[in-house]
Structures are given as structure tokens and as C-alpha cells.
């Protein structure tokens, strides 16, 4: 048993360190050392972690010839060499990290698993070298890298040499970014200091165990240096999730499937062609049956219409939601993540409203904050790194107009999204599924192909906003709706959208499954058209598409290959 789990008076019983409940030891072991009463996740050794996460029989140790050196001849209450000897004797490890090749649910991975028992998981020269070698092995193998962190910070006994490992390991992660290799960090309790401020938080995806602590300065350092009182839950995983610093908090029993979903995202793609048959996308506006514009607006706003998460449930296999902008915020009005669409790995992002009042309020009625657009940008960069398409689903009255959003840089966040999408080297297909309101919608719609459901609307401003500004009368909203050209037929005729996906009779809300099936066929056809194109061709065509909008009638050409 790990040191953090204390044996009770009888050896077959264990006392939980947090709630003090007595738990039958064998039950605790079957529960992966998670207390069944309070869900306390006891610390695991590196070998225990490997046995829980990796497929049996798949583990191949990476025996790097690395050893710690006492170049400072450091002595505190004991010589550093004595501490190293004791750590090796008590743990059976050569250093504070195990590096290996293996598989998780059949998916190959290179893993580096830290062990807090070894001098508090401290980051010394040997640990930094081993993490770096693991990253270089992942690069050579073209295999995802998994980092399981547990550390109190830099190893003080090695002085500034320990500090340099932060730069060294960060550089190694940067190489993997450049070469398109997926990186995943599993944060366990605790992860502090130099590890938190380098490789633990530089990965593409960061997941954490419940109540795992992550931070640069630990609570004791904060209290002793600046005498600041700390709030409840400070630096714990759940707080980090709310603040946009990790993607998910995953209980130990669910870690293997969660990691398997992430690794499946990076697995080789089996070529897939859609079944033959007509694709239900209308390109001729005269084929669309128009209803009165204000009625179309009301239909598009119907809370019974499928939401982005509804469509994701219908369209995306193995979806793993990723959260946070990594800058201190997460926005529930934009959801995104990774999964497979018809066997093809994709990143999917969209506005999320909800059906019930409580859901609508929690999701801010689909009106995103700057953190939402920054989260979308982060996920698009992940798609570009790994080389997979982006699908976006647009349904918002507009970006959130509040004071805090403006103070947080709403305009900058939207502008950054627009610029990034224009130059993203992977296929992008967007679909307006409900409301497409203003720049808040366009921030997810700079795509190679822009589709629109027949009952959706897309406009520079809401009819109410237009009526209030131009007619000084919100009651003139129906008149504004007629003037704005916001229906699918209007937008197709103007070239704003490339195709319209017909909805079932009564609208998407009348038959969500049929609406999702039509959208699936439209997405599949668009991807099949786009995927043979090189990155420079995708970028050139996307730029040319938007360059033409509003320009004089003469043809404008952006030369393909200019961005190679």
C-alpha cells in the first residue's frame, strides 16, 4: 500500500486519510485505492500507475542510461548522496520517473510516469533528461506522449542545474508540437513548481484526477512569503477546471477509457468514402421554399431545435470534450473537443444553448465570452498540429455583450479567431444550425465550406438590434428581419453560404434524427471534396472565398501554393 494510506489496527482494514472511514483493504484495492466513502484518491506509485493504465503485456521499459550527480556536494540535514541512496532503496527505482513504451486499449503510447516517493517527485537533472529522452522517443516513433506528473517542484540539491530542466523539457515538448505529435498530461496529486511550470501544462490535453493539486507556488510557500489566506479548493482540479486550466477531471476508474479516446484521435486514419447516393445539399436558391422572414427567425430560435451537443451525440463517435482557454477561463457557451466522424478524427466546436431555462441560463443562451473564443482557437490549433479537419456548429444570437466580456478583450478574441481560421492548414466545414448572429457567429465560420440548415438564419445583427438602432423602435423587428436578408435563400443567393441542408417537415426540432442524418451527409460530402487538397490549397481557396465577398464583379484570384 502507498504511504498515504494508513493501515488500521487490523491488517485487513485500512483507514482513509481524509474521512477516516475504515475500508476493507481488498475492497480498496479493487477500487484502485479510491476511498468508496469520500472518493479520496490515494497516491499511487509509478509501477501501480503503469499497471492500472497500460494494457497487460504491452509494457516495454525504456532503460535510459541516466544517473543523478551531486555536483554541488550538497548537504542539508543529510548529504544529497545519502538521500538518493535511501530513495532508491525504498522505492526500487533508479530515479523519480519510469519511462516506457506500451499500449492503452491497443493504442501505442510512450509514457513517462513520475513517482512522488522518490524525493517528492522532484525535478532534477536525471528526471529532466529522462523526460526529454521519452519525448525524443515519441518523436522518433511518431507516437503520442503521455506524461503522468507527481512532484513537489525542482530538486533544490542540484541548484540551478535543476532549474534548467524546465527549459530543457519545455523545448522537448515544443519539438513534438512542431512535428504534430499528440501530447497528454495526467496531473496527479500533487504537481507543483518546476514541473507544473513546464511539461505538465504544455501538453495538448491536460486531464487531472479529482482534487489533484496543481500550481507553481505551493500553499506553504504562499502563506510564508506573502501571508495570503487561501480559499477552499485552492489549486485543486475542480477549481482548475472552472478556471480553464485543465480539460477535464476524470475519476481513476475512468482514466483508461478517457486516455484511449484521446489516443484514438491520433491513430492512423482508415480511408473512408461515403456511400453513393444524392447528398441533400441545395446549391440553387430557387429550389428553396421561403417563409416570412420573421417567422423564420422565430423558428430558428425554437428551444426544441437540436443543440450542438445533440448533434455531436448523433455525429461524433468517442467524443471527448476539452475545456478551458489555458488563460484562466472557460466558457460554457462554446463546447468543443475531439472524436471521430465516420472514422475520421476531427475537432468539433460549436455554440451551445440548451433546451430548458436552467440550461439556457447556464450556457448564457449561447453567447460566448472571450474565454470561449480563446478555447475555440486553442482547439483549432490542436487540429492544425495533428492535421485533422475542423467541424463547427453555429447557433448564437451573438457574442456576449457584457462589461466583463469587453474588459476581457471580446473584440480581440473574435479577431484572433478570424485570423487563425483564415490560415488554418486543415479542412474546415461550418454549419449554421440555428441563429447565426454577428461576429460571434462568424468567429466559427471562416471555413472552406459554409453550410446552413434551411430553417436557420445568419445576419450582421439581430432583427431587434437593427430595429432599435435604425428605426429607434424594437417593435420594428419583423420589418428589420425582412430587410436584413437573413434567410437561407437570401444568403445562398449572395454567396455567403455554399449550400443549404434541407430540414425535415416542421423543422429540425420535429425530427432531430433526420436533421442530423442530413447534416452528416452534408459534412461527409464536404470533407470528401476537401481532403485531397494540400494545406496551401485549402488556405488559398478559403482566402479566395472570403476575398470575393463584397468585391467588384471582376474575378479575384489568390494563387494556390503561395502559402507553401
Coordinates of C-alpha atoms in Angstrom, one line a residue:
X1 CA 0.0 0.0 0.0
X2 CA 1.3 3.5 -0.6
X3 CA 2.5 5.6 2.3
X4 CA -0.5 7.9 2.1
X5 CA -2.9 5.0 3.0
X6 CA -2.6 4.2 6.7
X7 CA -3.3 0.7 8.0
X8 CA -5.8 0.3 10.8
X9 CA -5.4 -1.9 13.8
X10 CA -6.3 -5.0 11.8
X11 CA -4.2 -5.6 8.7
X12 CA -7.3 -6.4 6.6
X13 CA -8.7 -2.9 7.2
X14 CA -7.4 0.5 6.0
X15 CA -8.3 3.9 7.4
X16 CA -8.9 6.6 4.8
X17 CA -6.5 9.5 5.5
X18 CA -9.3 12.1 4.6
X19 CA -12.6 10.8 6.1
X20 CA -11.0 8.2 8.5
X21 CA -13.6 5.6 7.4
X22 CA -12.4 2.0 7.8
X23 CA -12.4 0.3 4.4
X24 CA -11.8 -3.4 3.8
X25 CA -8.3 -3.4 2.2
X26 CA -9.2 -5.8 -0.6
X27 CA -12.2 -3.7 -1.4
X28 CA -10.0 -0.6 -1.5
X29 CA -7.5 -2.3 -3.8
X30 CA -10.4 -3.4 -6.2
X31 CA -11.5 0.2 -6.1
X32 CA -8.0 1.3 -7.4
X33 CA -7.1 2.8 -4.0
X34 CA -10.0 5.2 -4.1
X35 CA -12.0 5.5 -0.9
X36 CA -15.6 4.3 -1.5
X37 CA -16.9 6.7 1.2
X38 CA -15.3 10.1 0.3
X39 CA -13.7 9.3 -3.1
X40 CA -10.2 10.2 -1.8
X41 CA -7.7 9.2 -4.5
X42 CA -4.7 7.8 -2.6
X43 CA -1.3 8.4 -4.2
X44 CA -0.1 5.6 -6.4
X45 CA 3.5 4.5 -7.1
X46 CA 4.7 4.7 -10.6
X47 CA 4.6 0.8 -11.0
X48 CA 1.0 0.8 -9.7
X49 CA 0.0 3.6 -12.1
X50 CA 1.6 1.7 -15.0
X51 CA -0.3 -1.5 -14.1
X52 CA -3.6 0.4 -13.9
X53 CA -3.3 2.3 -17.2
X54 CA -1.3 0.2 -19.6
X55 CA -2.5 -2.9 -21.4
X56 CA -1.1 -6.1 -19.7
X57 CA 1.9 -7.5 -21.6
X58 CA 2.4 -4.3 -23.6
X59 CA 4.9 -2.6 -21.4
X60 CA 8.5 -2.2 -22.7
X61 CA 10.7 -0.3 -20.3
X62 CA 12.9 2.5 -21.7
X63 CA 16.2 2.0 -19.9
X64 CA 17.9 5.3 -20.3
X65 CA 21.5 5.3 -19.0
X66 CA 21.0 8.4 -16.8
X67 CA 22.2 9.0 -13.2
X68 CA 21.9 11.8 -10.8
X69 CA 25.1 13.6 -9.8
X70 CA 25.9 15.6 -6.7
X71 CA 27.9 18.3 -8.4
X72 CA 27.3 20.8 -5.6
X73 CA 28.3 18.3 -2.8
X74 CA 25.0 19.4 -1.3
X75 CA 24.3 18.8 2.4
X76 CA 21.2 19.8 4.4
X77 CA 20.4 17.6 7.4
X78 CA 21.9 14.8 5.3
X79 CA 24.2 14.6 2.3
X80 CA 22.3 14.5 -1.0
X81 CA 24.1 11.2 -1.9
X82 CA 22.5 9.6 1.2
X83 CA 19.1 10.9 0.2
X84 CA 19.5 9.4 -3.3
X85 CA 20.6 6.1 -1.8
X86 CA 17.6 6.0 0.6
X87 CA 15.2 6.9 -2.2
X88 CA 16.5 4.1 -4.4
X89 CA 16.4 1.6 -1.6
X90 CA 12.8 2.4 -0.5
X91 CA 11.2 2.7 -4.0
X92 CA 13.2 0.2 -6.0
X93 CA 13.5 2.9 -8.7
X94 CA 16.7 4.4 -10.1
X95 CA 15.1 7.8 -10.3
X96 CA 11.8 9.6 -9.8
X97 CA 10.3 8.7 -13.2
X98 CA 9.5 5.5 -15.1
X99 CA 9.7 5.7 -18.9
X100 CA 8.3 3.1 -21.2
X101 CA 6.5 2.1 -24.4
X102 CA 3.2 0.5 -24.1
X103 CA -0.4 0.5 -25.3
X104 CA -3.7 1.7 -23.8
X105 CA -6.7 -0.2 -25.3
X106 CA -4.4 -1.2 -28.1
X107 CA -3.3 2.3 -28.9
X108 CA 0.5 2.8 -28.8
X109 CA 2.0 5.4 -26.4
X110 CA 5.3 6.5 -24.9
X111 CA 4.8 7.2 -21.2
X112 CA 6.8 8.9 -18.5
X113 CA 5.3 8.3 -15.1
X114 CA 6.6 10.2 -12.0
X115 CA 6.7 8.7 -8.5
X116 CA 6.3 11.1 -5.6
X117 CA 8.0 8.7 -3.2
X118 CA 11.4 9.5 -4.8
X119 CA 12.4 12.7 -3.2
X120 CA 9.0 14.2 -3.6
X121 CA 9.0 13.6 -7.3
X122 CA 11.4 16.5 -7.6
X123 CA 12.7 17.6 -11.0
X124 CA 16.5 17.1 -11.1
X125 CA 18.8 16.7 -14.0
X126 CA 18.3 13.0 -14.3
X127 CA 14.5 13.3 -14.3
X128 CA 14.7 16.2 -16.8
X129 CA 16.9 14.1 -19.0
X130 CA 14.6 11.1 -18.9
X131 CA 11.5 13.2 -19.6
X132 CA 13.4 14.7 -22.6
X133 CA 14.5 11.3 -23.8
X134 CA 10.9 10.0 -23.6
X135 CA 9.8 12.9 -25.7
X136 CA 12.5 12.2 -28.2
X137 CA 11.5 8.6 -28.3
X138 CA 7.9 9.6 -29.0
X139 CA 9.2 11.8 -31.8
X140 CA 11.2 9.0 -33.3
X141 CA 8.3 6.6 -33.1
X142 CA 5.7 9.1 -34.2
X143 CA 3.7 8.0 -31.2
X144 CA 1.7 10.1 -28.7
X145 CA 3.4 11.0 -25.4
X146 CA 1.7 10.6 -22.0
X147 CA 3.2 12.4 -19.0
X148 CA 1.9 11.4 -15.6
X149 CA 3.0 14.0 -13.1
X150 CA 3.5 14.0 -9.4
X151 CA 6.1 16.4 -8.0
X152 CA 6.8 19.0 -5.3
X153 CA 8.9 21.0 -7.7
X154 CA 12.6 21.5 -8.7
X155 CA 15.3 19.5 -6.8
X156 CA 17.0 22.1 -4.7
X157 CA 20.0 19.9 -4.0
X158 CA 21.1 20.3 -7.6
X159 CA 20.8 24.1 -7.7
X160 CA 20.4 26.0 -11.0
X161 CA 21.0 22.8 -12.9
X162 CA 17.6 21.6 -11.7
X163 CA 16.1 24.9 -12.8
X164 CA 17.4 24.4 -16.3
X165 CA 15.4 21.2 -16.7
X166 CA 12.2 23.4 -17.0
X167 CA 13.6 24.9 -20.2
X168 CA 15.0 21.6 -21.5
X169 CA 11.7 19.7 -21.1
X170 CA 9.7 22.6 -22.5
X171 CA 11.9 22.6 -25.5
X172 CA 11.3 18.9 -26.0
X173 CA 7.5 19.4 -25.9
X174 CA 7.9 22.2 -28.4
X175 CA 9.6 19.8 -30.8
X176 CA 6.6 17.5 -30.6
X177 CA 4.3 20.5 -31.3
X178 CA 6.4 21.2 -34.4
X179 CA 6.2 17.6 -35.6
X180 CA 2.5 17.1 -34.9
X181 CA 2.8 14.5 -32.1
X182 CA -0.1 14.4 -29.7
X183 CA 0.9 15.1 -26.0
X184 CA -1.3 14.3 -23.0
X185 CA -0.7 15.2 -19.4
X186 CA -2.3 13.3 -16.5
X187 CA -2.0 15.5 -13.4
X188 CA -2.0 13.7 -10.1
X189 CA -1.6 15.0 -6.6
X190 CA 0.5 17.0 -6.1
X191 CA 2.1 18.7 -9.1
X192 CA 3.9 21.9 -8.2
X193 CA 6.8 24.2 -9.1
X194 CA 9.1 23.5 -12.0
X195 CA 7.1 20.5 -13.2
X196 CA 3.8 22.5 -13.2
X197 CA 5.5 25.4 -15.0
X198 CA 7.0 23.2 -17.7
X199 CA 6.0 19.9 -19.3
X200 CA 2.9 19.2 -17.1
X201 CA 1.0 22.2 -18.5
X202 CA 2.4 22.3 -22.0
X203 CA 0.6 19.3 -23.4
X204 CA -2.2 19.4 -25.9
X205 CA -4.6 17.9 -23.4
X206 CA -4.5 18.1 -19.6
X207 CA -6.6 15.9 -17.5
X208 CA -6.5 15.6 -13.7
X209 CA -7.6 13.2 -11.0
X210 CA -10.2 14.5 -8.6
X211 CA -8.8 17.1 -6.2
X212 CA -5.3 16.8 -7.6
X213 CA -3.4 19.9 -6.8
X214 CA -1.5 21.8 -9.5
X215 CA 0.3 25.1 -9.2
X216 CA 3.6 27.0 -9.4
X217 CA 3.8 28.2 -5.8
X218 CA 2.6 25.7 -3.2
X219 CA 0.2 26.7 -0.3
X220 CA 3.0 26.7 2.2
X221 CA 5.2 29.0 0.1
X222 CA 2.3 31.4 -0.4
X223 CA 1.5 31.6 3.3
X224 CA 5.1 32.0 4.4
X225 CA 6.1 34.5 1.8
X226 CA 3.2 36.9 1.3
X227 CA 0.9 35.8 4.2
X228 CA -2.1 35.4 1.9
X229 CA -5.1 33.4 3.0
X230 CA -6.2 30.7 0.6
X231 CA -9.7 29.9 -0.5
X232 CA -11.3 26.5 -0.2
X233 CA -10.4 24.2 -3.0
X234 CA -7.4 26.4 -4.0
X235 CA -5.3 24.8 -6.8
X236 CA -7.5 21.7 -6.8
X237 CA -8.5 20.0 -10.0
X238 CA -12.1 21.1 -9.9
X239 CA -11.1 24.8 -9.4
X240 CA -8.6 24.5 -12.2
X241 CA -11.3 23.1 -14.5
X242 CA -13.6 26.0 -13.7
X243 CA -10.8 28.4 -14.4
X244 CA -10.0 26.9 -17.8
X245 CA -6.6 25.5 -16.9
X246 CA -7.3 21.8 -17.4
X247 CA -9.5 20.0 -19.9
X248 CA -11.3 17.5 -17.7
X249 CA -11.3 16.0 -14.2
X250 CA -11.5 12.2 -14.5
X251 CA -12.0 9.7 -11.7
X252 CA -9.4 7.0 -11.6
X253 CA -11.7 4.2 -12.8
X254 CA -12.5 6.2 -15.9
X255 CA -8.9 7.2 -16.8
X256 CA -8.1 4.3 -19.1
X257 CA -11.2 4.8 -21.4
X258 CA -10.6 8.6 -21.4
X259 CA -6.9 8.1 -22.4
X260 CA -7.9 5.6 -25.0
X261 CA -10.3 8.1 -26.6
X262 CA -7.5 10.6 -26.8
X263 CA -5.1 8.2 -28.3
X264 CA -7.7 7.0 -30.8
X265 CA -7.8 10.6 -32.0
X266 CA -4.2 10.4 -33.0
X267 CA -4.5 6.9 -34.6
X268 CA -3.9 6.4 -38.3
X269 CA -6.9 7.1 -40.5
X270 CA -8.5 4.4 -42.5
X271 CA -9.6 5.9 -45.8
X272 CA -13.3 6.3 -45.9
X273 CA -15.6 7.1 -48.7
X274 CA -19.2 8.0 -48.3
X275 CA -21.9 5.7 -49.6
X276 CA -23.1 6.5 -53.1
X277 CA -26.3 8.5 -53.5
X278 CA -27.6 12.0 -53.6
X279 CA -26.3 14.4 -51.0
X280 CA -29.1 16.6 -49.6
X281 CA -27.4 19.9 -50.1
X282 CA -29.2 22.6 -52.1
X283 CA -27.0 25.0 -54.2
X284 CA -29.7 26.7 -56.2
X285 CA -31.6 29.3 -54.1
X286 CA -34.6 29.0 -56.4
X287 CA -35.2 25.4 -55.1
X288 CA -35.8 26.7 -51.6
X289 CA -39.3 27.4 -50.3
X290 CA -39.2 30.7 -48.4
X291 CA -41.4 31.6 -45.4
X292 CA -41.9 35.0 -44.0
X293 CA -38.5 36.2 -42.5
X294 CA -39.7 37.0 -39.0
X295 CA -41.4 33.5 -38.8
X296 CA -38.0 32.0 -39.9
X297 CA -36.3 33.9 -37.1
X298 CA -38.8 32.6 -34.5
X299 CA -38.4 29.0 -35.8
X300 CA -34.6 29.3 -35.7
X301 CA -34.8 30.3 -32.0
X302 CA -37.1 27.5 -31.0
X303 CA -35.5 25.9 -27.9
X304 CA -36.7 22.5 -29.1
X305 CA -34.2 22.6 -32.0
X306 CA -31.2 20.2 -31.7
X307 CA -28.3 21.9 -29.9
X308 CA -24.6 21.5 -30.7
X309 CA -24.2 18.8 -28.1
X310 CA -27.3 17.0 -29.5
X311 CA -25.7 17.0 -33.0
X312 CA -22.3 15.9 -31.5
X313 CA -24.1 12.9 -29.9
X314 CA -25.6 11.9 -33.3
X315 CA -22.5 12.6 -35.4
X316 CA -19.3 12.1 -33.4
X317 CA -18.0 8.8 -32.1
X318 CA -15.8 8.7 -28.9
X319 CA -16.3 12.4 -28.3
X320 CA -14.0 13.8 -25.6
X321 CA -14.9 17.3 -24.5
X322 CA -11.9 19.6 -24.0
X323 CA -12.4 22.7 -21.8
X324 CA -10.6 25.9 -21.0
X325 CA -8.6 28.6 -22.7
X326 CA -5.5 27.9 -20.6
X327 CA -5.5 31.6 -19.6
X328 CA -7.9 31.5 -16.6
X329 CA -11.3 31.0 -18.1
X330 CA -13.8 28.5 -19.6
X331 CA -17.0 29.5 -21.4
X332 CA -19.9 27.1 -21.3
X333 CA -21.5 28.8 -24.3
X334 CA -18.9 27.2 -26.6
X335 CA -18.2 23.5 -26.4
X336 CA -15.5 21.6 -28.3
X337 CA -13.5 18.5 -28.3
X338 CA -12.2 15.6 -30.3
X339 CA -13.7 12.4 -31.7
X340 CA -14.3 10.6 -34.9
X341 CA -16.7 11.5 -37.7
X342 CA -17.3 8.5 -40.0
X343 CA -14.0 7.0 -38.8
X344 CA -12.1 10.3 -39.5
X345 CA -10.5 12.1 -36.5
X346 CA -11.9 15.6 -36.2
X347 CA -12.0 18.6 -33.9
X348 CA -15.6 19.8 -33.4
X349 CA -16.6 23.1 -31.9
X350 CA -19.9 24.9 -31.6
X351 CA -22.1 27.3 -29.7
X352 CA -24.3 25.6 -27.1
X353 CA -27.6 26.9 -25.9
X354 CA -29.8 24.3 -24.2
X355 CA -33.5 23.3 -24.1
X356 CA -34.7 24.1 -20.6
X357 CA -34.5 27.5 -18.9
X358 CA -31.8 26.3 -16.5
X359 CA -29.7 25.0 -19.4
X360 CA -30.1 28.2 -21.3
X361 CA -29.0 30.3 -18.3
X362 CA -26.1 28.1 -17.6
X363 CA -24.9 28.3 -21.2
X364 CA -25.5 32.1 -21.4
X365 CA -28.0 31.5 -24.2
X366 CA -25.2 30.5 -26.5
X367 CA -23.5 33.9 -26.2
X368 CA -19.8 33.3 -25.8
X369 CA -17.3 35.2 -23.7
X370 CA -13.6 35.9 -24.8
X371 CA -12.7 32.6 -23.0
X372 CA -15.0 30.7 -25.3
X373 CA -13.3 32.1 -28.5
X374 CA -9.9 31.5 -27.0
X375 CA -10.9 28.0 -26.2
X376 CA -12.0 27.6 -29.8
X377 CA -8.7 29.0 -31.1
X378 CA -6.8 26.5 -28.9
X379 CA -8.7 23.6 -30.3
X380 CA -8.3 24.8 -33.8
X381 CA -4.5 24.9 -33.2
X382 CA -4.7 21.4 -32.0
X383 CA -6.4 20.3 -35.2
X384 CA -3.7 22.1 -37.2
X385 CA -0.9 20.4 -35.2
X386 CA -2.3 16.9 -35.6
X387 CA -3.6 17.5 -39.1
X388 CA -7.3 16.8 -38.8
X389 CA -10.4 18.6 -40.1
X390 CA -12.4 21.1 -38.1
X391 CA -16.2 21.0 -38.0
X392 CA -18.1 23.9 -36.5
X393 CA -21.8 24.2 -35.5
X394 CA -23.1 27.8 -35.2
X395 CA -26.1 28.7 -33.1
X396 CA -25.8 32.0 -31.2
X397 CA -27.6 35.4 -31.1
X398 CA -24.1 36.9 -30.9
X399 CA -21.1 37.3 -28.7
X400 CA -21.9 38.2 -25.1
X401 CA -22.1 42.0 -24.8
X402 CA -21.5 42.4 -21.1
X403 CA -19.0 44.6 -19.3
X404 CA -16.8 41.7 -18.2
X405 CA -16.6 40.4 -21.8
X406 CA -15.4 43.8 -23.0
X407 CA -12.9 44.1 -20.2
X408 CA -11.7 40.6 -21.1
X409 CA -11.0 41.6 -24.7
X410 CA -14.0 40.3 -26.6
X411 CA -13.1 42.1 -29.8
X412 CA -9.5 40.8 -29.7
X413 CA -10.6 37.3 -29.0
X414 CA -13.0 37.3 -32.0
X415 CA -10.4 38.9 -34.3
X416 CA -7.8 36.3 -33.3
X417 CA -10.3 33.5 -34.2
X418 CA -11.0 35.1 -37.6
X419 CA -7.3 35.4 -38.5
X420 CA -6.4 31.9 -37.3
X421 CA -9.2 30.3 -39.3
X422 CA -8.2 32.0 -42.4
X423 CA -4.8 30.4 -42.3
X424 CA -5.5 27.0 -40.7
X425 CA -3.9 24.3 -42.9
X426 CA -6.7 21.8 -42.5
X427 CA -10.2 21.4 -43.9
X428 CA -12.8 23.5 -42.2
X429 CA -16.5 22.9 -42.7
X430 CA -19.0 25.1 -40.8
X431 CA -22.8 24.7 -40.5
X432 CA -25.2 27.4 -39.2
X433 CA -27.8 25.2 -37.3
X434 CA -30.0 27.9 -35.7
X435 CA -29.1 31.5 -35.2
X436 CA -26.0 32.9 -36.8
X437 CA -25.6 36.2 -35.1
X438 CA -23.0 38.8 -35.9
X439 CA -19.3 38.4 -35.3
X440 CA -20.0 36.0 -32.6
X441 CA -21.2 33.6 -35.3
X442 CA -18.6 34.5 -37.9
X443 CA -15.8 33.7 -35.4
X444 CA -16.5 30.0 -36.0
X445 CA -17.5 30.3 -39.7
X446 CA -14.4 31.2 -41.7
X447 CA -14.5 27.9 -43.4
X448 CA -13.7 26.3 -46.7
X449 CA -17.4 25.4 -47.0
X450 CA -20.2 27.2 -45.1
X451 CA -23.4 25.2 -44.9
X452 CA -26.7 26.3 -43.4
X453 CA -29.8 24.4 -42.3
X454 CA -32.9 25.6 -44.2
X455 CA -34.6 26.8 -41.1
X456 CA -31.6 28.7 -39.8
X457 CA -30.8 32.5 -40.0
X458 CA -27.5 34.3 -40.4
X459 CA -27.2 38.1 -40.0
X460 CA -25.0 41.0 -39.2
X461 CA -27.2 41.8 -36.2
X462 CA -30.4 40.5 -34.6
X463 CA -33.6 42.0 -36.0
X464 CA -34.4 43.6 -32.6
X465 CA -31.0 45.2 -32.5
X466 CA -31.3 46.5 -36.0
X467 CA -34.8 47.9 -35.3
X468 CA -33.6 49.6 -32.1
X469 CA -30.7 51.3 -33.9
X470 CA -32.2 52.2 -37.3
X471 CA -35.9 52.6 -36.5
X472 CA -35.5 53.5 -32.8
X473 CA -38.2 51.0 -32.2
X474 CA -37.6 47.4 -31.1
X475 CA -41.2 46.6 -32.2
X476 CA -40.0 47.1 -35.8
X477 CA -38.1 43.8 -35.6
X478 CA -40.2 41.9 -38.2
X479 CA -39.6 44.8 -40.6
X480 CA -35.9 44.6 -39.9
X481 CA -35.9 40.8 -40.4
X482 CA -37.3 41.3 -43.9
X483 CA -34.7 43.9 -44.7
X484 CA -31.6 42.0 -43.4
X485 CA -31.7 39.1 -45.9
X486 CA -31.1 36.6 -43.2
X487 CA -32.8 33.5 -44.6
X488 CA -31.0 30.6 -46.2
X489 CA -32.2 31.5 -49.7
X490 CA -31.0 35.1 -49.3
X491 CA -27.6 34.0 -48.1
X492 CA -27.1 31.3 -50.7
X493 CA -28.0 33.8 -53.5
X494 CA -25.5 36.3 -52.0
X495 CA -22.7 33.6 -51.8
X496 CA -22.5 34.0 -48.0
X497 CA -23.2 30.2 -47.7
X498 CA -22.2 27.5 -50.1
X499 CA -25.1 25.1 -49.6
X500 CA -28.3 24.7 -47.7
X501 CA -29.2 21.5 -45.9
X502 CA -33.0 20.9 -46.1
X503 CA -34.7 20.2 -42.7
X504 CA -37.5 17.7 -42.2
X505 CA -41.1 18.9 -42.4
X506 CA -41.7 21.0 -39.3
X507 CA -38.1 21.9 -38.9
X508 CA -35.1 20.2 -37.3
X509 CA -37.0 20.2 -34.0
X510 CA -39.7 18.0 -35.4
X511 CA -37.3 15.2 -36.3
X512 CA -33.8 15.7 -34.9
X513 CA -32.6 12.3 -36.1
X514 CA -33.5 13.1 -39.7
X515 CA -31.9 16.6 -39.4
X516 CA -28.7 15.0 -38.0
X517 CA -28.6 12.4 -40.8
X518 CA -28.9 15.2 -43.5
X519 CA -26.2 17.2 -41.7
X520 CA -23.9 14.1 -41.6
X521 CA -24.3 13.5 -45.3
X522 CA -23.5 17.2 -46.0
X523 CA -20.4 17.2 -43.7
X524 CA -19.2 13.9 -45.3
X525 CA -19.6 15.2 -48.8
X526 CA -17.7 18.5 -47.9
X527 CA -14.8 16.6 -46.3
X528 CA -14.5 14.2 -49.2
X529 CA -14.2 17.2 -51.5
X530 CA -11.7 19.0 -49.3
X531 CA -9.4 16.3 -48.0
X532 CA -7.5 15.6 -51.3
X533 CA -6.3 19.3 -51.2
X534 CA -2.9 20.2 -49.9
X535 CA -2.7 22.7 -46.9
X536 CA -1.6 25.5 -49.2
X537 CA -4.6 24.8 -51.5
X538 CA -7.0 24.8 -48.5
X539 CA -5.7 28.1 -47.3
X540 CA -5.7 29.7 -50.7
X541 CA -9.2 28.6 -51.5
X542 CA -10.6 29.7 -48.2
X543 CA -8.9 33.1 -48.5
X544 CA -10.2 33.5 -52.1
X545 CA -13.7 32.6 -50.9
X546 CA -13.9 35.4 -48.5
X547 CA -11.9 37.8 -50.6
X548 CA -14.6 37.8 -53.2
X549 CA -17.4 38.7 -50.9
X550 CA -18.4 42.3 -51.4
X551 CA -15.7 42.9 -54.0
X552 CA -16.4 44.2 -57.6
X553 CA -17.7 41.7 -60.0
X554 CA -14.4 41.0 -61.7
X555 CA -12.9 37.7 -60.6
X556 CA -10.3 37.8 -57.8
X557 CA -7.8 35.0 -57.7
X558 CA -5.4 34.1 -54.8
X559 CA -2.7 31.8 -56.2
X560 CA -2.6 28.4 -54.7
X561 CA 0.9 27.5 -53.4
X562 CA 1.6 31.0 -52.2
X563 CA 1.4 29.8 -48.6
X564 CA 3.5 26.7 -49.1

